[in-house]
């Protein structure tokens, strides 16, 4: 009887322990299911975020491609415009050279005609009645005023970087000091001057003298330069021009003097400094 009771108690105890263990396992399984559901939701969220990011990147890439295509089209159009401008410039240049050639031919023909009229002696005097050619810059108040104004306009164009105006003072071709004393096109001279402008973006000039002898002109001036880094340069310059019959420079030289202004060449006429002079 006692043995049966003990066996019954042990069976009851084991059954209860098994029931508790089963309940514990069920709770753990429920917790695992909950964690699995949470993890699944997290994975789904990450996938949505990845899909959205991928879509955004694709849209961004598409927009970039569209923008690049638009920029390429604009660049191609600008290149076409630039090519047209270059062709127009080349045409204008050729026309300018043709005009200058006609001028030179006419001057040569005029000289030959005058030479024939004077017995083949050209412009050299052969007697008291021989007609001399007109001087390019006949000495007098009108020439004084004109050349001083030319000098002011020339230095003003240099000071303010007005390339078109400055280019107009030179002939289509000019023997230029900084081209190894060779005759070069007007454009090559302007390229050299632009390099100087880049080096010295701040410039100031003051005319001291203008002197001339027929088609030879000299301008003497004080210059002051400065760059963006605060570097400065100052001195005196004398430019020596030889001009053609219409006053365009065909031969250009300069000499620089750091401390004292140079003198004009002997025999040159000085244009008075009180003829409507303004500071440069």
Coordinates of N, CA, C and O in Angstrom, one line a residue, residues 2 12 20-21 44 69-70 84 92 98 103-104 113-114 121 152 170 196 205 252 255 267 271 277:
X2 N 1.9 1.2 0.8 CA 2.8 2.3 0.9 C 3.6 2.4 -0.3 O 3.9 3.5 -0.8
X12 N 3.0 11.4 -10.3 CA 2.4 12.8 -10.3 C 3.5 13.8 -10.4 O 3.3 14.8 -11.1
X20 N 5.2 21.4 -16.7 CA 5.9 22.7 -16.6 C 6.9 22.9 -17.7 O 7.1 24.0 -18.2
X21 N 7.7 21.8 -18.0 CA 8.7 21.9 -19.0 C 8.0 22.2 -20.4 O 8.5 23.0 -21.2
X44 N 12.4 42.9 -44.2 CA 11.5 43.5 -45.2 C 11.8 45.0 -45.3 O 11.8 45.6 -46.4
X69 N 23.9 64.8 -71.5 CA 23.5 64.9 -72.9 C 23.2 66.4 -73.3 O 23.5 66.8 -74.4
X70 N 22.5 67.1 -72.4 CA 22.2 68.5 -72.7 C 23.4 69.3 -72.8 O 23.5 70.1 -73.7
X84 N 32.0 79.1 -86.8 CA 31.5 80.2 -87.7 C 32.2 81.5 -87.5 O 32.5 82.2 -88.4
X92 N 37.4 88.0 -92.7 CA 37.6 89.5 -92.5 C 39.1 89.7 -92.5 O 39.6 90.8 -93.1
X98 N 43.9 91.9 -98.1 CA 43.7 92.2 -99.5 C 43.6 93.8 -99.7 O 44.2 94.3 -100.6
X103 N 46.3 98.9 -101.0 CA 46.9 100.2 -100.6 C 48.4 100.2 -100.9 O 48.9 101.2 -101.5
X104 N 49.1 99.1 -100.6 CA 50.6 99.1 -100.9 C 50.8 99.2 -102.4 O 51.7 99.8 -102.8
X113 N 54.5 106.6 -110.7 CA 54.0 107.6 -111.5 C 54.8 108.9 -111.2 O 55.2 109.7 -112.1
X114 N 54.9 109.2 -110.0 CA 55.6 110.5 -109.6 C 57.1 110.4 -110.1 O 57.6 111.4 -110.5
X121 N 63.5 110.0 -111.4 CA 64.3 110.2 -110.2 C 63.6 109.8 -108.9 O 64.2 110.0 -107.9
X152 N 47.9 109.4 -76.3 CA 47.0 109.3 -75.2 C 46.1 108.1 -75.4 O 45.8 107.3 -74.5
X170 N 48.2 99.3 -84.9 CA 49.2 98.6 -85.6 C 48.7 98.2 -87.0 O 47.5 98.0 -87.2
X196 N 51.4 90.2 -71.3 CA 51.9 91.3 -70.4 C 50.7 91.7 -69.5 O 50.9 92.0 -68.3
X205 N 49.9 105.0 -66.7 CA 50.9 105.6 -67.6 C 50.8 107.1 -67.4 O 49.7 107.7 -67.2
X252 N 58.1 98.5 -84.6 CA 57.9 98.9 -83.2 C 59.0 98.5 -82.4 O 59.5 97.3 -82.4
X255 N 62.6 100.9 -75.4 CA 63.7 100.7 -74.5 C 63.3 101.2 -73.1 O 62.6 102.2 -73.0
X267 N 67.2 115.7 -83.6 CA 66.5 116.2 -84.8 C 65.0 116.0 -84.8 O 64.3 116.4 -85.7
X271 N 56.3 117.6 -79.6 CA 55.0 118.1 -79.6 C 54.8 118.8 -78.2 O 55.0 118.1 -77.2
X277 N 46.3 118.0 -73.0 CA 46.8 116.8 -72.4 C 46.0 116.4 -71.2 O 45.7 117.2 -70.4

